[in-house]
Short mmCIF file of C-alpha atoms in Angstrom, two decimals:
data_model
loop_
_atom_site.label_atom_id
_atom_site.label_comp_id
_atom_site.label_asym_id
_atom_site.label_seq_id
_atom_site.Cartn_x
_atom_site.Cartn_y
_atom_site.Cartn_z
CA UNK A 160 32.63 -5.35 16.20
CA UNK A 161 29.58 -5.99 18.38
CA UNK A 162 26.12 -5.34 16.88
CA UNK A 163 24.98 -3.41 19.96
CA UNK A 164 28.02 -1.12 19.74
CA UNK A 165 27.35 -0.37 16.07
CA UNK A 166 23.69 0.41 16.72
CA UNK A 167 24.61 2.65 19.65
CA UNK A 168 27.23 4.52 17.62
CA UNK A 169 24.80 4.95 14.74
CA UNK A 170 21.99 6.22 16.96
CA UNK A 171 24.31 8.60 18.82
CA UNK A 172 25.62 10.06 15.56
CA UNK A 173 22.05 10.56 14.29
CA UNK A 174 21.03 12.33 17.50
CA UNK A 175 24.11 14.53 17.37
CA UNK A 176 23.39 15.53 13.77
CA UNK A 177 19.74 16.39 14.51
CA UNK A 178 20.54 18.58 17.53
CA UNK A 179 23.56 20.22 15.91
CA UNK A 180 21.79 20.91 12.63
CA UNK A 181 24.22 18.73 10.66
CA UNK A 182 22.94 17.08 7.48
CA UNK A 183 21.70 13.60 8.35
CA UNK A 184 23.52 12.20 5.32
CA UNK A 185 26.79 12.12 7.25
CA UNK A 186 25.65 9.86 10.12
CA UNK A 187 23.80 7.70 7.59
CA UNK A 188 27.03 7.20 5.67
CA UNK A 189 28.94 6.57 8.90
CA UNK A 190 26.40 3.97 9.96
CA UNK A 191 26.48 2.30 6.56
CA UNK A 192 30.28 1.94 6.78
CA UNK A 193 29.99 0.52 10.31
CA UNK A 194 27.38 -2.06 9.28
CA UNK A 195 29.54 -3.01 6.29
CA UNK A 196 32.55 -3.55 8.57
CA UNK A 197 30.42 -5.56 10.99
CA UNK A 198 29.13 -7.76 8.16
CA UNK A 199 32.65 -8.24 6.79
CA UNK A 200 33.77 -9.35 10.23
CA UNK A 201 30.97 -11.89 10.26
CA UNK A 202 32.34 -13.41 7.07
CA UNK A 203 30.35 -11.79 4.26
CA UNK A 204 32.51 -10.99 1.20
CA UNK A 205 32.59 -7.34 0.18
CA UNK A 206 31.28 -8.21 -3.28
CA UNK A 207 28.21 -9.88 -1.73
CA UNK A 208 27.61 -6.90 0.55
CA UNK A 209 27.82 -4.48 -2.38
CA UNK A 210 25.33 -6.64 -4.25
CA UNK A 211 22.98 -6.51 -1.24
CA UNK A 212 23.27 -2.72 -1.17
CA UNK A 213 22.58 -2.53 -4.87
CA UNK A 214 19.51 -4.77 -4.60
CA UNK A 215 18.21 -2.67 -1.74
CA UNK A 216 18.81 0.58 -3.60
CA UNK A 217 17.06 -0.58 -6.77
CA UNK A 218 13.62 -0.21 -5.20
CA UNK A 219 14.36 3.42 -4.34
CA UNK A 220 15.16 4.36 -7.93
CA UNK A 221 11.46 4.39 -8.77
CA UNK A 222 10.81 6.81 -5.92
CA UNK A 223 13.72 9.04 -6.93
CA UNK A 224 12.05 9.54 -10.32
CA UNK A 225 9.12 10.99 -8.41
CA UNK A 226 11.52 13.20 -6.43
CA UNK A 227 12.93 14.64 -9.65
CA UNK A 228 9.46 15.55 -10.87
CA UNK A 229 8.50 17.00 -7.47
CA UNK A 230 11.60 19.22 -7.51
CA UNK A 231 10.78 20.52 -10.99
CA UNK A 232 7.07 20.93 -10.25
CA UNK A 233 7.55 22.89 -7.01
CA UNK A 234 9.95 25.30 -8.76
CA UNK A 235 7.58 25.80 -11.69
CA UNK A 236 4.56 26.30 -9.41
CA UNK A 237 6.49 28.96 -7.51
CA UNK A 238 7.53 30.73 -10.71
CA UNK A 239 4.18 30.67 -12.50
CA UNK A 240 2.27 31.95 -9.45
CA UNK A 241 0.33 28.83 -8.43
CA UNK A 242 1.69 28.75 -4.88
CA UNK A 243 1.38 32.54 -4.54
CA UNK A 244 -2.28 32.30 -5.61
CA UNK A 245 -2.96 29.63 -2.98
CA UNK A 246 -1.16 31.63 -0.25
CA UNK A 247 -2.87 34.91 -1.18
CA UNK A 248 -6.41 33.56 -1.19
CA UNK A 249 -5.67 31.26 1.72
CA UNK A 250 -4.74 34.28 3.84
CA UNK A 251 -7.83 36.11 2.59
CA UNK A 252 -10.15 33.34 3.78
CA UNK A 253 -8.50 32.90 7.18
CA UNK A 254 -10.89 33.57 10.05
CA UNK A 255 -9.30 35.56 12.88
CA UNK A 256 -11.83 34.07 15.29
CA UNK A 257 -11.05 30.51 14.18
CA UNK A 258 -7.42 30.98 13.29
CA UNK A 259 -6.06 27.61 14.47
CA UNK A 260 -8.79 25.71 12.64
CA UNK A 261 -8.16 27.81 9.52
CA UNK A 262 -4.43 27.10 9.75
CA UNK A 263 -5.01 23.35 9.96
CA UNK A 264 -7.47 23.23 7.06
CA UNK A 265 -5.36 25.49 4.85
CA UNK A 266 -2.24 23.38 5.44
CA UNK A 267 -4.25 20.23 4.67
CA UNK A 268 -5.22 21.71 1.31
CA UNK A 269 -1.74 22.98 0.41
CA UNK A 270 -0.01 19.76 1.48
CA UNK A 271 -2.44 17.67 -0.57
CA UNK A 272 -1.66 19.79 -3.63
CA UNK A 273 2.12 19.88 -3.06
CA UNK A 274 2.52 16.40 -1.55
CA UNK A 275 5.27 17.62 0.77
CA UNK A 276 5.16 18.50 4.45
CA UNK A 277 8.42 20.48 4.39
CA UNK A 278 7.28 22.47 1.35
CA UNK A 279 3.97 23.26 3.05
CA UNK A 280 5.64 24.37 6.27
CA UNK A 281 8.23 26.37 4.35
CA UNK A 282 5.59 28.38 2.45
CA UNK A 283 2.11 28.79 3.90
CA UNK A 284 3.29 27.48 7.30
CA UNK A 285 5.75 30.31 7.84
CA UNK A 286 3.16 32.86 6.70
CA UNK A 287 0.67 31.49 9.23
CA UNK A 288 3.27 31.54 12.00
CA UNK A 289 4.05 35.20 11.31
CA UNK A 290 0.34 35.97 11.58
CA UNK A 291 0.12 33.96 14.81
CA UNK A 292 3.02 35.78 16.44
CA UNK A 293 1.73 39.21 15.45
CA UNK A 294 -1.76 38.20 16.60
CA UNK A 295 -0.57 36.79 19.96
CA UNK A 296 -1.58 33.18 19.30
CA UNK A 297 0.46 30.49 21.09
CA UNK A 298 3.43 29.40 18.94
CA UNK A 299 3.26 25.68 19.77
CA UNK A 300 -0.50 25.54 19.23
CA UNK A 301 -0.04 27.13 15.82
CA UNK A 302 2.89 24.87 14.95
CA UNK A 303 0.85 21.83 15.97
CA UNK A 304 -2.01 22.82 13.66
CA UNK A 305 0.38 23.65 10.79
CA UNK A 306 2.48 20.49 11.04
CA UNK A 307 -0.58 18.24 11.47
CA UNK A 308 -2.10 19.78 8.34
CA UNK A 309 1.21 19.52 6.49
CA UNK A 310 1.35 15.77 7.12
CA UNK A 311 -2.25 15.30 5.96
CA UNK A 312 -1.00 15.62 2.38
CA UNK A 313 2.42 14.10 3.07
CA UNK A 314 0.52 10.96 4.01
CA UNK A 315 -2.17 10.72 1.32
CA UNK A 316 -1.38 13.00 -1.63
CA UNK A 317 -0.63 11.16 -4.92
CA UNK A 318 2.44 13.42 -5.20
CA UNK A 319 3.74 12.52 -1.74
CA UNK A 320 7.18 10.92 -1.71
CA UNK A 321 6.29 8.82 1.34
CA UNK A 322 3.08 7.55 -0.29
CA UNK A 323 5.06 6.60 -3.40
CA UNK A 324 7.78 4.97 -1.28
CA UNK A 325 5.27 2.76 0.53
CA UNK A 326 3.57 1.87 -2.76
CA UNK A 327 6.95 0.68 -4.07
CA UNK A 328 7.89 -1.20 -0.89
CA UNK A 329 4.56 -3.03 -0.72
CA UNK A 330 4.15 -3.42 -4.51
CA UNK A 331 0.70 -1.81 -4.45
CA UNK A 332 -1.28 0.62 -6.57
CA UNK A 333 -0.79 4.21 -5.40
CA UNK A 334 -4.37 5.36 -5.99
CA UNK A 335 -5.89 2.38 -4.20
CA UNK A 336 -3.63 3.20 -1.26
CA UNK A 337 -4.80 6.83 -1.33
CA UNK A 338 -8.42 5.69 -1.34
CA UNK A 339 -7.78 3.39 1.63
CA UNK A 340 -5.97 6.17 3.49
CA UNK A 341 -8.87 8.59 3.03
CA UNK A 342 -11.28 5.94 4.32
CA UNK A 343 -9.23 5.42 7.47
CA UNK A 344 -8.64 9.12 8.16
CA UNK A 345 -12.12 10.72 8.09
CA UNK A 346 -12.72 10.12 11.81
CA UNK A 347 -9.33 11.46 13.05
CA UNK A 348 -9.74 14.37 10.63
CA UNK A 349 -13.18 15.18 12.06
CA UNK A 350 -11.89 14.89 15.62
CA UNK A 351 -8.97 17.17 14.75
CA UNK A 352 -11.37 19.77 13.35
CA UNK A 353 -13.33 19.65 16.61
CA UNK A 354 -10.11 20.00 18.62
CA UNK A 355 -8.89 23.04 16.67
CA UNK A 356 -12.37 24.55 16.75
CA UNK A 357 -12.27 24.33 20.56
CA UNK A 358 -8.73 25.77 20.81
CA UNK A 359 -9.62 28.58 18.38
CA UNK A 360 -12.38 29.82 20.65
CA UNK A 361 -9.83 30.66 23.36
CA UNK A 362 -6.97 31.66 21.03
CA UNK A 363 -8.32 34.09 18.42
CA UNK A 364 -6.07 36.16 16.18
CA UNK A 365 -6.10 39.58 17.87
CA UNK A 366 -4.20 41.45 15.12
CA UNK A 367 -4.39 40.77 11.39
CA UNK A 368 -1.60 42.22 9.21
CA UNK A 369 -2.45 42.28 5.49
CA UNK A 370 0.84 43.73 4.22
CA UNK A 371 2.05 40.33 3.01
CA UNK A 372 -0.93 40.02 0.69
CA UNK A 373 -0.01 43.36 -0.87
CA UNK A 374 3.54 42.10 -1.45
CA UNK A 375 2.18 39.05 -3.30
CA UNK A 376 -0.12 41.13 -5.51
CA UNK A 377 2.74 43.41 -6.60
CA UNK A 378 5.01 40.46 -7.43
CA UNK A 379 2.62 38.14 -9.31
CA UNK A 380 -0.27 38.22 -11.72
CA UNK A 381 -2.92 36.30 -9.75
CA UNK A 382 -5.33 35.64 -12.59
CA UNK A 383 -7.31 32.41 -12.12
CA UNK A 384 -5.31 30.73 -14.89
CA UNK A 385 -2.26 30.42 -12.58
CA UNK A 386 -4.22 27.83 -10.55
CA UNK A 387 -4.52 25.58 -13.60
CA UNK A 388 -1.38 23.45 -12.84
CA UNK A 389 -2.88 22.48 -9.45
CA UNK A 390 -6.28 21.77 -11.01
CA UNK A 391 -4.58 19.45 -13.49
CA UNK A 392 -3.11 17.40 -10.64
CA UNK A 393 -6.49 17.10 -8.92
CA UNK A 394 -8.40 16.17 -12.09
CA UNK A 395 -5.86 13.61 -13.29
CA UNK A 396 -5.67 12.11 -9.79
CA UNK A 397 -9.46 11.73 -9.87
CA UNK A 398 -9.11 9.85 -13.16
CA UNK A 399 -6.20 7.84 -11.68
CA UNK A 400 -3.73 8.90 -14.35
CA UNK A 401 -0.15 7.79 -13.69
CA UNK A 402 1.23 10.31 -11.20
CA UNK A 403 4.44 10.82 -13.20
CA UNK A 404 2.41 11.67 -16.28
CA UNK A 405 0.08 14.04 -14.40
CA UNK A 406 3.05 15.87 -12.84
CA UNK A 407 4.70 16.19 -16.25
CA UNK A 408 1.53 17.71 -17.75
CA UNK A 409 1.25 20.09 -14.79
CA UNK A 410 4.89 21.14 -15.23
CA UNK A 411 4.37 21.90 -18.93
CA UNK A 412 1.25 23.93 -18.11
CA UNK A 413 3.17 25.83 -15.42
CA UNK A 414 6.02 26.66 -17.82
CA UNK A 415 3.54 28.00 -20.40
CA UNK A 416 1.72 30.06 -17.76
CA UNK A 417 5.03 31.38 -16.46
CA UNK A 418 5.93 32.50 -19.99
CA UNK A 419 2.62 34.01 -21.10
CA UNK A 420 1.19 35.26 -17.77
CA UNK A 421 4.19 36.06 -15.55
CA UNK A 422 6.55 37.02 -18.40
CA UNK A 423 9.28 34.50 -17.51
CA UNK A 424 11.36 33.52 -20.52
CA UNK A 425 12.59 29.98 -21.03
CA UNK A 426 16.19 30.48 -19.86
CA UNK A 427 15.26 31.88 -16.41
CA UNK A 428 12.62 29.15 -16.09
CA UNK A 429 15.27 26.51 -16.84
CA UNK A 430 17.46 28.08 -14.16
CA UNK A 431 14.58 27.89 -11.67
CA UNK A 432 13.94 24.25 -12.57
CA UNK A 433 17.55 23.33 -11.79
CA UNK A 434 18.49 25.66 -8.92
CA UNK A 435 15.09 26.57 -7.51
CA UNK A 436 12.94 29.67 -7.81
CA UNK A 437 14.11 33.02 -6.47
CA UNK A 438 12.75 36.56 -6.72
CA UNK A 439 14.81 39.59 -7.64
CA UNK A 440 12.77 41.75 -5.28
CA UNK A 441 13.51 41.76 -1.56
CA UNK A 442 10.82 41.18 1.04
CA UNK A 443 9.42 38.72 3.53
CA UNK A 444 7.39 36.80 0.97
CA UNK A 445 10.33 36.78 -1.45
CA UNK A 446 12.33 34.83 1.14
CA UNK A 447 9.47 32.36 1.69
CA UNK A 448 8.55 31.67 -1.94
CA UNK A 449 12.08 30.81 -3.05
CA UNK A 450 13.06 27.14 -3.36
CA UNK A 451 12.20 23.95 -5.17
CA UNK A 452 14.18 22.75 -8.17
CA UNK A 453 16.24 19.67 -8.90
CA UNK A 454 19.00 20.69 -6.49
CA UNK A 455 16.54 20.65 -3.58
CA UNK A 456 15.85 16.96 -4.22
CA UNK A 457 19.49 15.82 -4.14
CA UNK A 458 19.71 15.40 -0.35
CA UNK A 459 16.38 13.66 0.06
CA UNK A 460 17.15 11.37 -2.88
CA UNK A 461 20.48 10.41 -1.31
CA UNK A 462 18.75 9.75 2.03
CA UNK A 463 16.31 7.37 0.33
CA UNK A 464 19.12 5.73 -1.65
CA UNK A 465 21.30 5.16 1.42
CA UNK A 466 18.33 4.02 3.53
CA UNK A 467 17.52 1.47 0.82
CA UNK A 468 21.12 0.25 0.97
CA UNK A 469 20.66 -0.30 4.71
CA UNK A 470 17.54 -2.30 3.98
CA UNK A 471 19.45 -4.47 1.52
CA UNK A 472 22.24 -5.20 4.01
CA UNK A 473 19.85 -5.94 6.88
CA UNK A 474 17.81 -8.29 4.73
CA UNK A 475 20.80 -10.02 3.13
CA UNK A 476 22.84 -10.52 6.31
CA UNK A 477 19.96 -11.16 8.72
CA UNK A 478 21.30 -8.60 11.19
CA UNK A 479 17.75 -7.78 12.27
CA UNK A 480 16.42 -11.35 12.38
CA UNK A 481 16.19 -11.32 16.17
CA UNK A 482 14.12 -8.14 16.13
CA UNK A 483 11.89 -9.50 13.37
CA UNK A 484 11.26 -12.65 15.41
CA UNK A 485 10.55 -10.54 18.51
CA UNK A 486 7.87 -8.52 16.69
CA UNK A 487 6.47 -11.67 15.10
CA UNK A 488 6.03 -13.27 18.53
CA UNK A 489 4.51 -10.06 19.85
CA UNK A 490 2.03 -9.93 16.98
CA UNK A 491 0.68 -13.34 18.02
CA UNK A 492 -0.20 -11.91 21.42
CA UNK A 493 -1.48 -8.43 20.57
CA UNK A 494 -2.32 -8.68 16.81
CA UNK A 495 -0.46 -7.16 13.88
CA UNK A 496 -1.63 -3.53 14.00
CA UNK A 497 -0.69 -2.84 17.65
CA UNK A 498 2.64 -4.55 16.96
CA UNK A 499 3.11 -2.33 13.92
CA UNK A 500 2.59 0.74 16.11
CA UNK A 501 5.28 -0.48 18.52
CA UNK A 502 7.71 -1.32 15.71
CA UNK A 503 7.02 2.11 14.18
CA UNK A 504 7.87 3.80 17.47
CA UNK A 505 11.09 1.81 17.75
CA UNK A 506 12.13 2.42 14.12
CA UNK A 507 11.24 6.13 14.17
CA UNK A 508 13.05 6.69 17.47
CA UNK A 509 16.15 4.83 16.32
CA UNK A 510 16.49 6.02 12.73
CA UNK A 511 15.80 9.74 13.34
CA UNK A 512 14.35 10.09 9.84
CA UNK A 513 11.10 9.04 8.23
CA UNK A 514 12.53 7.17 5.23
CA UNK A 515 14.67 4.69 7.14
CA UNK A 516 11.91 4.33 9.74
CA UNK A 517 9.49 3.26 6.98
CA UNK A 518 11.93 0.71 5.59
CA UNK A 519 12.80 -0.73 9.01
CA UNK A 520 9.13 -0.98 10.02
CA UNK A 521 8.31 -2.69 6.73
CA UNK A 522 11.09 -5.19 7.33
CA UNK A 523 10.07 -5.77 10.97
CA UNK A 524 6.39 -6.38 10.22
CA UNK A 525 6.20 -7.59 6.64
CA UNK A 526 6.61 -11.22 7.69
CA UNK A 527 3.72 -10.99 10.18
CA UNK A 528 1.37 -9.86 7.42
CA UNK A 529 2.58 -12.62 5.09
CA UNK A 530 2.14 -15.32 7.73
CA UNK A 531 -1.45 -14.21 8.34
CA UNK A 532 -2.06 -13.88 4.58
CA UNK A 533 -3.03 -10.23 4.94
CA UNK A 534 -2.92 -8.32 1.67
CA UNK A 535 -0.22 -5.91 0.60
CA UNK A 536 -2.86 -3.18 0.64
CA UNK A 537 -3.59 -3.84 4.29
CA UNK A 538 0.13 -3.53 5.04
CA UNK A 539 0.42 -0.35 2.95
CA UNK A 540 -2.43 1.49 4.66
CA UNK A 541 -1.26 0.33 8.10
CA UNK A 542 2.22 1.71 7.40
CA UNK A 543 0.68 5.01 6.31
CA UNK A 544 -1.43 5.08 9.47
CA UNK A 545 1.53 4.43 11.77
CA UNK A 546 5.17 5.03 10.90
CA UNK A 547 4.57 7.95 8.50
CA UNK A 548 2.88 9.99 11.24
CA UNK A 549 4.54 8.51 14.31
CA UNK A 550 7.94 9.62 13.00
CA UNK A 551 6.79 13.22 13.40
CA UNK A 552 5.94 12.63 17.06
CA UNK A 553 9.49 11.63 18.00
CA UNK A 554 11.15 14.88 19.20
CA UNK A 555 14.56 14.02 17.72
CA UNK A 556 13.27 12.68 14.39
CA UNK A 557 13.83 15.24 11.61
CA UNK A 558 10.29 14.56 10.31
CA UNK A 559 9.03 16.74 13.16
CA UNK A 560 12.18 18.48 14.40
CA UNK A 561 12.90 20.22 11.09
CA UNK A 562 9.45 21.78 10.53
CA UNK A 563 9.26 22.73 14.22
CA UNK A 564 12.59 24.54 13.94
CA UNK A 565 11.45 26.27 10.74
CA UNK A 566 8.42 27.55 12.64
CA UNK A 567 10.47 28.58 15.72
CA UNK A 568 8.57 26.07 17.85
CA UNK A 569 9.78 23.30 20.16
CA UNK A 570 8.65 19.77 20.96
CA UNK A 571 5.62 21.28 22.70
CA UNK A 572 3.90 21.37 19.29
CA UNK A 573 3.36 17.59 19.53
CA UNK A 574 0.57 17.98 22.07
CA UNK A 575 -1.42 20.10 19.60
CA UNK A 576 -0.71 18.07 16.45
CA UNK A 577 -3.99 16.17 16.91
CA UNK A 578 -4.19 14.50 13.52
CA UNK A 579 -0.76 12.89 13.87
CA UNK A 580 -1.69 10.70 16.83
CA UNK A 581 -5.44 10.44 16.25
CA UNK A 582 -4.89 8.49 12.99
CA UNK A 583 -2.92 5.62 14.58
CA UNK A 584 -5.06 5.64 17.75
CA UNK A 585 -8.51 5.69 16.12
CA UNK A 586 -7.51 2.91 13.76
CA UNK A 587 -6.23 0.94 16.73
CA UNK A 588 -9.60 1.10 18.49
CA UNK A 589 -12.06 0.92 15.59
CA UNK A 590 -10.31 -1.61 13.37
CA UNK A 591 -12.42 -4.75 12.99
CA UNK A 592 -11.77 -8.08 11.26
CA UNK A 593 -14.63 -7.49 8.81
CA UNK A 594 -13.08 -4.21 7.72
CA UNK A 595 -9.75 -5.92 7.34
CA UNK A 596 -11.25 -8.60 5.12
CA UNK A 597 -12.86 -5.99 2.91
CA UNK A 598 -9.48 -4.41 2.33
CA UNK A 599 -7.77 -7.74 1.90
CA UNK A 600 -10.17 -8.75 -0.86
CA UNK A 601 -8.13 -6.55 -3.19
CA UNK A 602 -5.19 -8.91 -2.86
CA UNK A 603 -6.00 -11.39 -5.67
CA UNK A 604 -6.02 -8.55 -8.21
CA UNK A 605 -2.94 -6.85 -6.84
CA UNK A 606 -0.27 -6.55 -9.45
CA UNK A 607 2.79 -4.44 -9.91
CA UNK A 608 2.50 -0.84 -8.83
CA UNK A 609 1.45 1.00 -11.95
CA UNK A 610 1.92 4.44 -10.47
CA UNK A 611 5.57 4.22 -9.66
#
């Protein structure tokens, strides 16, 4: 079986699944079987291949622990009223005149608290899109602002699965990575604010419907105490407490608030934790607020697990050696960061999902950083500044295609998702050797990743 044929079949199956709305797990499994058969044909014993898959998957187990906690936390936050509080007061503070800017900033805040782009789009994002449609604001402009804001936290929140994944892959400290990401994102963030401020002037919200806020008030007790689980996450992140421990404390606080403030007994709360939160009442907000739970993390955990198995096979069999050498040669001509952008584009376009794109990009470029003795922290922040956001800009990658579909937008949103391409571009043009050395000076003290 020819390598080019296998890659073509895999890519075609991924594209088909994205455009047909089929779970991406199926083409991932198909591709894994094809690469196993190809490796067997090249003489690798099945036992060795299974060992490679197992070694590759081991690194994802640490991230899956985070997924479990995220699933529980998002269900508990929904049940105890934390997310409803944020949505209610977020809507209240939205400026009709500067709607697009408000949408971007609000999604930045929510995504940083939740650590998930899909969760942000599925809650506050949908609310904002309803307001935009009723207020005659362009759908793609609104989707661009929402998705850009959603990936602000997906990139740099301590609770972000992608941030934890990169910390594991690069064997770096999560909170140091977050600090480096914030340092490298202030300029693109400021430029994004200016961009949405400009667009808002010509696209104000002409109609403002407040009926959704009334629905939230009747369903939840919005006393300030319901915000406490989110405050816990922020405070413990400031003190650099292990993210698993901080999420656990936040979950316990949310369960107690759900019991004493919202009147949710322990058995229904346990049901929400496993199956996800749902409201008995019908209504628009009731449909939005439902979700979370352990079950919601099964698919994404399997995607990470299978993608890690790919990584193990590729590394063990050397199937991607030619590509690694190609990017290594390219990095000698155009430096490592521009090469990382190109490898991110290739990996994100080919893999059709963010997780596998991250792992492929890490494999393509990791050697270049080692050869030049650049620190793991430099590699970690460069991955966050490239492949995490570039994946969203590929029209057929589910990182952007799924939230766009949820918002009833099309690929036209990409033009207005300023933050997503300003981060890689600004760091391309302003990165200097001196800045790189400052980051690399962390390397001698770099140990195992304590946060994951």
